[in-house]
Tab-separated table of C-alpha atoms in Angstrom:
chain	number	residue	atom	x	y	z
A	30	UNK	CA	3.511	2.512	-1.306
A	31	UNK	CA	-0.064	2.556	0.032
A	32	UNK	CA	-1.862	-1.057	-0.589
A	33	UNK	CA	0.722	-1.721	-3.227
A	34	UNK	CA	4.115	-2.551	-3.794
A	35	UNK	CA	4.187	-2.192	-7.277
A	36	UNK	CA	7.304	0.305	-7.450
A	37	UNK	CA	9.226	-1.974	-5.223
A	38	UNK	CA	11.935	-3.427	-8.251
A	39	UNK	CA	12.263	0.008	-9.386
A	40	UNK	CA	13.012	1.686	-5.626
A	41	UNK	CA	15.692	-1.571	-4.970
A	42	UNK	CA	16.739	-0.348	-8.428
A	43	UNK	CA	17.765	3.205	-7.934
A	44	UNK	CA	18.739	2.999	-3.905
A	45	UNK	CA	21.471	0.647	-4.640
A	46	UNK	CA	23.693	2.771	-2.867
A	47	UNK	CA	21.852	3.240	-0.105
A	48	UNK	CA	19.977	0.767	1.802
A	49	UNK	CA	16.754	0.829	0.894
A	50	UNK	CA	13.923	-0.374	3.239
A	51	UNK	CA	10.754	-1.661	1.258
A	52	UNK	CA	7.351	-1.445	3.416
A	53	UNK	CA	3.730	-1.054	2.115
A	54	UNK	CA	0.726	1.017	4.253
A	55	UNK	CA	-2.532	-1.562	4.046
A	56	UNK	CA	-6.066	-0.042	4.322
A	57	UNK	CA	-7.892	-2.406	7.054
A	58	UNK	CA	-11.751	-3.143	7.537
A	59	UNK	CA	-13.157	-4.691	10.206
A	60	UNK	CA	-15.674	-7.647	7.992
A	61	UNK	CA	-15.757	-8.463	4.604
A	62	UNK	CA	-19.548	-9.648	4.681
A	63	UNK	CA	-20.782	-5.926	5.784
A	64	UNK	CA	-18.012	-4.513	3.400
A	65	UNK	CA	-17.301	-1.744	6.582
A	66	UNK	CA	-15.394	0.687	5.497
A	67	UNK	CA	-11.730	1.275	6.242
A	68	UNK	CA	-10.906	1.105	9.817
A	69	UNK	CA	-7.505	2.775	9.357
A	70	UNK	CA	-3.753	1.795	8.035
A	71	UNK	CA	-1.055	-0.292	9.115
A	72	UNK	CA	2.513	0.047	8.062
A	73	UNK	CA	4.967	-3.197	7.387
A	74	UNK	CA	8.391	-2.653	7.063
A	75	UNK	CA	10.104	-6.042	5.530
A	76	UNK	CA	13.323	-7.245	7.559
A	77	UNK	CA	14.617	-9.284	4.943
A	78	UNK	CA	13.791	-11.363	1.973
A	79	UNK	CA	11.403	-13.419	3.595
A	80	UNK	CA	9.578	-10.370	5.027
A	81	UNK	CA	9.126	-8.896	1.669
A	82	UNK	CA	7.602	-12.524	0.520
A	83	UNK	CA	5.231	-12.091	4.051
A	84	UNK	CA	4.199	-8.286	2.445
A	85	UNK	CA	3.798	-9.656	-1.496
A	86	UNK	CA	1.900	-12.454	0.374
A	87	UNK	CA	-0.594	-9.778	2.198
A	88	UNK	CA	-1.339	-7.594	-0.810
A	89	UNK	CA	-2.266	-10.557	-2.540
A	90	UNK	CA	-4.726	-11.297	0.169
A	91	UNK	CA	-6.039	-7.825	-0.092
A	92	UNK	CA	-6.769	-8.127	-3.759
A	93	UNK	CA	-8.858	-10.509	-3.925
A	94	UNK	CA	-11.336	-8.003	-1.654
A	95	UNK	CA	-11.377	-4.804	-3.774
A	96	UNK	CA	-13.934	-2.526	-2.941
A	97	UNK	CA	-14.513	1.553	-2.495
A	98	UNK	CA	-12.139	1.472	-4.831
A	99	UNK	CA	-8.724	-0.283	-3.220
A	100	UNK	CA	-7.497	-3.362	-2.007
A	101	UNK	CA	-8.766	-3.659	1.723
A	102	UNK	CA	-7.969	-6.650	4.018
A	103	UNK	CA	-9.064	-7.812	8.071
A	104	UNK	CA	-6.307	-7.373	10.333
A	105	UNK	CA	-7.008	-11.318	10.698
A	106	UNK	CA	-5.697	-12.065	7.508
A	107	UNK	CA	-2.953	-9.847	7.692
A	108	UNK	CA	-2.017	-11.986	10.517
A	109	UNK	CA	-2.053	-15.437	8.097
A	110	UNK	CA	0.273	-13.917	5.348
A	111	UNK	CA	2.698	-13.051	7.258
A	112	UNK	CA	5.642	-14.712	8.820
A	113	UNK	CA	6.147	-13.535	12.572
A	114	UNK	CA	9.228	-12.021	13.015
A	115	UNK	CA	10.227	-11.087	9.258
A	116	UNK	CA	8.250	-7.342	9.302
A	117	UNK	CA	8.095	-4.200	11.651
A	118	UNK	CA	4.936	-3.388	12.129
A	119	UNK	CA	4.107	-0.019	12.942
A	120	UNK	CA	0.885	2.354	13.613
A	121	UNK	CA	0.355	5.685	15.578
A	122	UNK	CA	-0.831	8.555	12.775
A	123	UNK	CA	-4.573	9.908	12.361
A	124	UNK	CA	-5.794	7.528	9.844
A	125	UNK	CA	-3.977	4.605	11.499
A	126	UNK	CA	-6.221	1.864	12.962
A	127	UNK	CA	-4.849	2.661	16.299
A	128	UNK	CA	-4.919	6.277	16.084
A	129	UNK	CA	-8.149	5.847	14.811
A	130	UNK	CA	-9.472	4.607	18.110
A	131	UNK	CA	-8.711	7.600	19.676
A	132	UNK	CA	-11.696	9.178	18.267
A	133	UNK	CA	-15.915	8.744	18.249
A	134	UNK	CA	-15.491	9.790	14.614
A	135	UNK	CA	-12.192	9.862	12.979
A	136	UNK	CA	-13.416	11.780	9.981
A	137	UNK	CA	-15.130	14.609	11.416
A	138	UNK	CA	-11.466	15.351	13.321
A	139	UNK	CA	-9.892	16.466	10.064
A	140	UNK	CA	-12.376	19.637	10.428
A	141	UNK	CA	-11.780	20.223	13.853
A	142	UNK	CA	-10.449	23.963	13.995
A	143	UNK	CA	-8.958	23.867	17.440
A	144	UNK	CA	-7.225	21.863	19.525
A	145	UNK	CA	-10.332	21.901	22.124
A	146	UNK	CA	-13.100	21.235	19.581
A	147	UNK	CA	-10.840	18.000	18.850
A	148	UNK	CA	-10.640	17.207	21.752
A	149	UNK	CA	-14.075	16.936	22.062
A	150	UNK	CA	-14.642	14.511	19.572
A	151	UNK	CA	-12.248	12.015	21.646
A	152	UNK	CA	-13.672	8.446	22.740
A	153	UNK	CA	-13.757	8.220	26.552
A	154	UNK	CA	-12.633	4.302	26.140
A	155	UNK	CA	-10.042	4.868	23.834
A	156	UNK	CA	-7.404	3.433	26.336
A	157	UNK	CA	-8.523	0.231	26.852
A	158	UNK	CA	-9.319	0.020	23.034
A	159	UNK	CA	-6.158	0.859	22.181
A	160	UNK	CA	-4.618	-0.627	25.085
A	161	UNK	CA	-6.317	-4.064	23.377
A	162	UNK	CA	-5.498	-3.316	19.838
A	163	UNK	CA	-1.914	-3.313	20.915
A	164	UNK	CA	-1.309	-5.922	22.371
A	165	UNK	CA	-3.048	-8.106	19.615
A	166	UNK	CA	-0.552	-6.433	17.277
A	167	UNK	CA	2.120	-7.815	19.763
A	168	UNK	CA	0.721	-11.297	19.424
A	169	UNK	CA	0.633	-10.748	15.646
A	170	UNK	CA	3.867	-9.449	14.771
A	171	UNK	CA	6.036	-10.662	17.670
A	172	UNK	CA	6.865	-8.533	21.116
A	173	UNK	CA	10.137	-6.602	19.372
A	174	UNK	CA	8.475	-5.818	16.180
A	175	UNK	CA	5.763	-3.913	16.783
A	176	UNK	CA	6.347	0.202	17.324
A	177	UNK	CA	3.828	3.097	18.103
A	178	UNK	CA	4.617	6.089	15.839
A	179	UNK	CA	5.204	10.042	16.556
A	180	UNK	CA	3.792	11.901	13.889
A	181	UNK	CA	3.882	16.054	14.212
A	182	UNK	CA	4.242	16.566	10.936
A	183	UNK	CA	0.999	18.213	10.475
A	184	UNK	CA	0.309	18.605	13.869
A	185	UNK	CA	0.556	22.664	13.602
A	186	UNK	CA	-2.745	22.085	11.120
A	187	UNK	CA	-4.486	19.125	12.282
A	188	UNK	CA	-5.612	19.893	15.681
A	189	UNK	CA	-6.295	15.511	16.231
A	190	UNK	CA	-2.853	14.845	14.885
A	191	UNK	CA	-1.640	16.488	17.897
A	192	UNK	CA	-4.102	14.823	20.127
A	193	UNK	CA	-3.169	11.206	18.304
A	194	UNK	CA	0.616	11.887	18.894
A	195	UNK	CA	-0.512	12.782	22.682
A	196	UNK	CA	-2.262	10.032	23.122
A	197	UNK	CA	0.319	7.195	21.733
A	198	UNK	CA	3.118	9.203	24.031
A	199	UNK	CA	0.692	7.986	26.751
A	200	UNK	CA	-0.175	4.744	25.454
A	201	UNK	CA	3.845	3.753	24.850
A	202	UNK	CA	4.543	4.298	28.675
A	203	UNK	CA	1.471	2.345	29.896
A	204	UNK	CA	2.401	-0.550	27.389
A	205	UNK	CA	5.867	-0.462	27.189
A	206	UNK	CA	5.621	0.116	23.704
A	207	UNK	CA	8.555	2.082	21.872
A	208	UNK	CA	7.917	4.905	19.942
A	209	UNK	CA	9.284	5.927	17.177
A	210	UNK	CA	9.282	8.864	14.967
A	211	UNK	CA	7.547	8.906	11.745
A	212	UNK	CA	7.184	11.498	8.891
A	213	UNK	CA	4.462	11.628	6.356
A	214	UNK	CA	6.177	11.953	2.756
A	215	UNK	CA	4.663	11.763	-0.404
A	216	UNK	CA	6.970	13.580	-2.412
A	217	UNK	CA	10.518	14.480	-2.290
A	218	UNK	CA	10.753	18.087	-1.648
A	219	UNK	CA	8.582	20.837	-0.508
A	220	UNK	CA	8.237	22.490	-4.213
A	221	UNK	CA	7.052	19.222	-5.413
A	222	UNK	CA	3.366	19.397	-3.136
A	223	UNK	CA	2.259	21.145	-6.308
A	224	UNK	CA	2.260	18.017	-8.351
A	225	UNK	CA	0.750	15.996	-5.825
A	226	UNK	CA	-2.338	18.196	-5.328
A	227	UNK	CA	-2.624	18.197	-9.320
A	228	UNK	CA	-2.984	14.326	-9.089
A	229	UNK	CA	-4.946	14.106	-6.160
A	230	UNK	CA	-7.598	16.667	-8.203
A	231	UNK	CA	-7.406	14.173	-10.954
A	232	UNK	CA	-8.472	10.916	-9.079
A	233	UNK	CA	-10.828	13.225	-7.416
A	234	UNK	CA	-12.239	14.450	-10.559
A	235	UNK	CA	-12.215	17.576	-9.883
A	236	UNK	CA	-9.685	20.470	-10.608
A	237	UNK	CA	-7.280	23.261	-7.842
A	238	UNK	CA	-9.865	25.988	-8.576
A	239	UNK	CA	-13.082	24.147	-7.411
A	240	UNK	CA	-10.965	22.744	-4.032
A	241	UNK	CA	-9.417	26.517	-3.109
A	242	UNK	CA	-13.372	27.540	-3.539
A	243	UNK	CA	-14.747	24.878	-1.220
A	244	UNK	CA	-13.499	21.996	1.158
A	245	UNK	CA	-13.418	18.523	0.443
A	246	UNK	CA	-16.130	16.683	1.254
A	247	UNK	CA	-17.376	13.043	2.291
A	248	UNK	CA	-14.913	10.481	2.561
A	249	UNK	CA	-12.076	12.690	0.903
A	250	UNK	CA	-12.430	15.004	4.072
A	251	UNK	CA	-8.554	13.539	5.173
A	252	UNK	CA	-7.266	14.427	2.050
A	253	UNK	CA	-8.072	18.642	2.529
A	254	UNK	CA	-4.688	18.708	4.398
A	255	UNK	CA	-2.920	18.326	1.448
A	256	UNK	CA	-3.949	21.647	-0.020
A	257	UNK	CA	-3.414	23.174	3.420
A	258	UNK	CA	0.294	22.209	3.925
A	259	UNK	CA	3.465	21.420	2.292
A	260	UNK	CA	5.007	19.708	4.797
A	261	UNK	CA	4.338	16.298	3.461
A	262	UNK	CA	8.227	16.506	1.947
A	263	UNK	CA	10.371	13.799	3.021
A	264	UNK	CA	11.940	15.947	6.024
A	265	UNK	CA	15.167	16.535	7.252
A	266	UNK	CA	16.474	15.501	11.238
A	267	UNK	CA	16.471	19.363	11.885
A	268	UNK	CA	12.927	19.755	10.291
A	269	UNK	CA	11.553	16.758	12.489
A	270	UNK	CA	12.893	18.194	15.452
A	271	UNK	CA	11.243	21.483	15.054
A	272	UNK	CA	8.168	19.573	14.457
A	273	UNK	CA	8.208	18.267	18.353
A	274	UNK	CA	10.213	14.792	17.788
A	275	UNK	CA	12.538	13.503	21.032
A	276	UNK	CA	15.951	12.528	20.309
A	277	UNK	CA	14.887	8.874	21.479
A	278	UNK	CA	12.122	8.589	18.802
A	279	UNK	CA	14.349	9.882	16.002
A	280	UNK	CA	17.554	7.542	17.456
A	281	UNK	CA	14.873	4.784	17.579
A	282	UNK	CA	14.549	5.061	13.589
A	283	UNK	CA	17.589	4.058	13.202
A	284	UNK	CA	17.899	1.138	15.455
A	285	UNK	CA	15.006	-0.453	13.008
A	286	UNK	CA	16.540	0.663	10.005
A	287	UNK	CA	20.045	-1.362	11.173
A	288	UNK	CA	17.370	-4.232	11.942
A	289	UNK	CA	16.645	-4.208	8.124
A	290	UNK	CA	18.735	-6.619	5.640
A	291	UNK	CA	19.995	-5.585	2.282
A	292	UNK	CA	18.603	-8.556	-0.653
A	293	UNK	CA	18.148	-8.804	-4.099
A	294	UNK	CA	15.025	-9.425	-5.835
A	295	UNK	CA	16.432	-9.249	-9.380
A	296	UNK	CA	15.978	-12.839	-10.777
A	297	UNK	CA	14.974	-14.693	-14.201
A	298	UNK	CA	11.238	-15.555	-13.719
A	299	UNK	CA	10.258	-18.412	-11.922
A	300	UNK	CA	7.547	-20.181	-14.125
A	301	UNK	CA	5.428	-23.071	-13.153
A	302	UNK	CA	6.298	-25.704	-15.488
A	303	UNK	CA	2.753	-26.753	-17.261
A	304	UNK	CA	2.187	-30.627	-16.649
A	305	UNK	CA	2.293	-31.915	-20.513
A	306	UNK	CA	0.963	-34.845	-21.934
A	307	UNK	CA	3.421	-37.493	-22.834
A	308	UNK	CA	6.423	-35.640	-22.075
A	309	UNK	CA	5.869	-33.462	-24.885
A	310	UNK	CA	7.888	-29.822	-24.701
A	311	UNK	CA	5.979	-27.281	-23.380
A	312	UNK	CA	6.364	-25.724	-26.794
A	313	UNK	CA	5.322	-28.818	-28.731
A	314	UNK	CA	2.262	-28.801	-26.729
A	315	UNK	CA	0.918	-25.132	-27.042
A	316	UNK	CA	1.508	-25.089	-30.933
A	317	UNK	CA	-0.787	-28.435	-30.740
A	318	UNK	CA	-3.631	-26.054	-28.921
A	319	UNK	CA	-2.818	-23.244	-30.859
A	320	UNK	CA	-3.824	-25.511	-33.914
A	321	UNK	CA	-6.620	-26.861	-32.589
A	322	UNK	CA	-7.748	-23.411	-31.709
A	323	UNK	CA	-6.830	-22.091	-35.286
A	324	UNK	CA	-9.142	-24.906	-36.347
A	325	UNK	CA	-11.975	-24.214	-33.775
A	326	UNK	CA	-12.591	-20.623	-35.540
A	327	UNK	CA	-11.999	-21.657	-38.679
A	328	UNK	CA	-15.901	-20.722	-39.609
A	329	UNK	CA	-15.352	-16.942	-38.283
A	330	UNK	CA	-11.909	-16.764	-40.004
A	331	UNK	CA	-13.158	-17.885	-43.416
A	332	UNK	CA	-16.231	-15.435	-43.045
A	333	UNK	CA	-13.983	-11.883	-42.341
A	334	UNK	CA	-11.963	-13.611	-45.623
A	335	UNK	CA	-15.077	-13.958	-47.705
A	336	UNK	CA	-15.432	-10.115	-46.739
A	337	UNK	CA	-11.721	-9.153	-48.461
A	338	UNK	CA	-9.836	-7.863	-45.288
A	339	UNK	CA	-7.618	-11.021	-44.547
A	340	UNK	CA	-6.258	-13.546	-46.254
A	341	UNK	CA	-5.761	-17.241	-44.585
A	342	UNK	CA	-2.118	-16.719	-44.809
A	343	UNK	CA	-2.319	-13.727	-42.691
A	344	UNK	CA	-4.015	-15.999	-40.275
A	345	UNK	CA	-1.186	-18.211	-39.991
A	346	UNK	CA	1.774	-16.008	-40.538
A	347	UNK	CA	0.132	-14.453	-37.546
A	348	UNK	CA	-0.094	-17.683	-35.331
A	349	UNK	CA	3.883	-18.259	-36.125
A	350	UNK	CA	4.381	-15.064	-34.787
A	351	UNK	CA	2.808	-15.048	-31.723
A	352	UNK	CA	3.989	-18.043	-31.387
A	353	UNK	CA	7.346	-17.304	-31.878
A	354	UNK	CA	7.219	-14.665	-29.257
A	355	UNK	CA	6.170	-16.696	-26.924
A	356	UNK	CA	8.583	-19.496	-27.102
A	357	UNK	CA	11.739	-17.210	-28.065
A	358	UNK	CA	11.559	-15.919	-24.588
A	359	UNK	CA	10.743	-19.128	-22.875
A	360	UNK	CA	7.249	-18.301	-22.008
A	361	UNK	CA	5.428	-21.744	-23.240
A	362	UNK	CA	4.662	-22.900	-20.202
């Protein structure tokens, strides 16, 4: 999921068979106060239970600064929700914070319509930024859990794909960095790219026929390759390998992947218990309120029953049954 883990229960759910790995892509900005916009992606992979807790921590954190229309968070406070050590951290794709270093302008690449026009777009520090951004992703998540990614999944159509992917190749030998290959799949199989472009058209509000007529513009530039391409499948080894991928890159995906513990996150609620007065029940004490509230609007109730629509025993067969609701599945607190 991108700056979400919302399908997480549901993926556990229906990989039982498999081993599923749950990991969430968060949009990073640089400063809250000039509300920057997004300085690229990261990708965190949980290890185990308590790296899933680490990721539920961090999109928490990135709710609470919702702007341009998604959660966004600092790298900073990625750093303070999670524990080091629980989550793989990975980056190396156009888009990514990393990759985006790479570039003077990291939107303007998606037009690029060669491989030398690209290039020219390139930042001539990008090393040592990169080189720097690395290793404080090292300090963050720990020497062993941090990973460059291979991506040449689109790098037939996105001339700084292939530059990015060049670049990190470079960058993992200079840092001693692994690298590791990573795909770019937002659907299951090829056919289904159809579907995706119809819902990217919706949140776009726009519709297939305007976006074949023109190209996308502004800030959904990065998004055009999806109506170029439908390679964003998730692939098979034989299709990453024709995309460029070593054998050590594709080997290396499953040396995390064995890293990765198999938990549970089916369990009853766990409510805070509400601090009554007196020792009263929790249920005791809410049908107390709910009286008291009952009372409260008393004047507005009696005026929509002066008007013939309710009577007062509507009122209160109403209150028993929210009420009853609410306690029958143990939800007074």
């Amino acid at each position: 999921d991108i700056d979400s883990i919302s399908g997480s229960i549901d993926f556990l759910d229906t990989m039982k068979d498999l081993k599923p790995i749950i990991g969430c892509e968060f949009t990073l900005v640089k400063s809250y106060e000039t509300k920057t916009k997004d300085c690229g992606t990261i990708l965190l992979l949980a290890k185990n239970y308590d790296g899933w807790l680490s990721i539920a921590r961090s999109i928490s954190e990135s709710n609470k600064h919702y702007y341009y229309e998604r959660p966004h968070m600092t790298l900073d406070d990625v750093a303070k929700t999670i524990t080091t050590g629980t989550v793989f951290a990975l980056s190396g794709w156009l888009g990514s914070e990393i990759g985006n270093k790479i570039f003077s302008d990291s939107k303007q690449i998606y037009l690029s319509s060669s491989y030398e026009s690209a290039k020219a777009l390139v930042n001539k520090d990008w090393v040592t930024e990169c080189s720097t951004l690395i290793g404080k992703y090292k300090e963050i998540f720990g020497e062993t859990n941090f990973y460059l990614g291979s991506h040449l999944v689109d790098a037939s159509h996105v001339h700084g794909s292939r530059l990015v992917s060049e670049g990190f190749r470079y960058l993992s030998k200079k840092t001693a960095t692994p690298l590791v290959a990573v795909p770019d799949a937002y659907y299951s199989e090829a056919e289904d790219a159809y579907d995706q472009r119809v819902i990217l058209v919706n949140n776009l509000n726009t519709n297939l026929k305007k976006i074949a007529s023109k190209p996308v513009q502004g800030d959904e530039i990065a998004l055009g390759r999806f109506f170029s391409n439908t390679n964003y499948h998730i692939p098979s080894y034989d299709e990453m390998v024709s995309y460029g991928h070593s054998e050590a890159e594709l080997e290396l995906t499953l040396a995390i992947a064995n890293q990765c513990e198999v938990y549970s996150l089916s369990h009853k609620p766990m409510l805070p218990q509400f601090p009554t007065p007196n020792g009263e029940s929790a249920a005791d004490y809410m049908r107390q309120l709910c009286t008291v509230g009952m009372e409260r609007r008393l004047p507005q109730i009696n005026e929509v029953i002066k008007q013939g629509k309710y009577t007062k025993e509507v009122y209160d067969q109403r209150l028993e049954t929210e009420f009853e609701v609410l306690t029958s599945v143990g939800l007074a607190d």
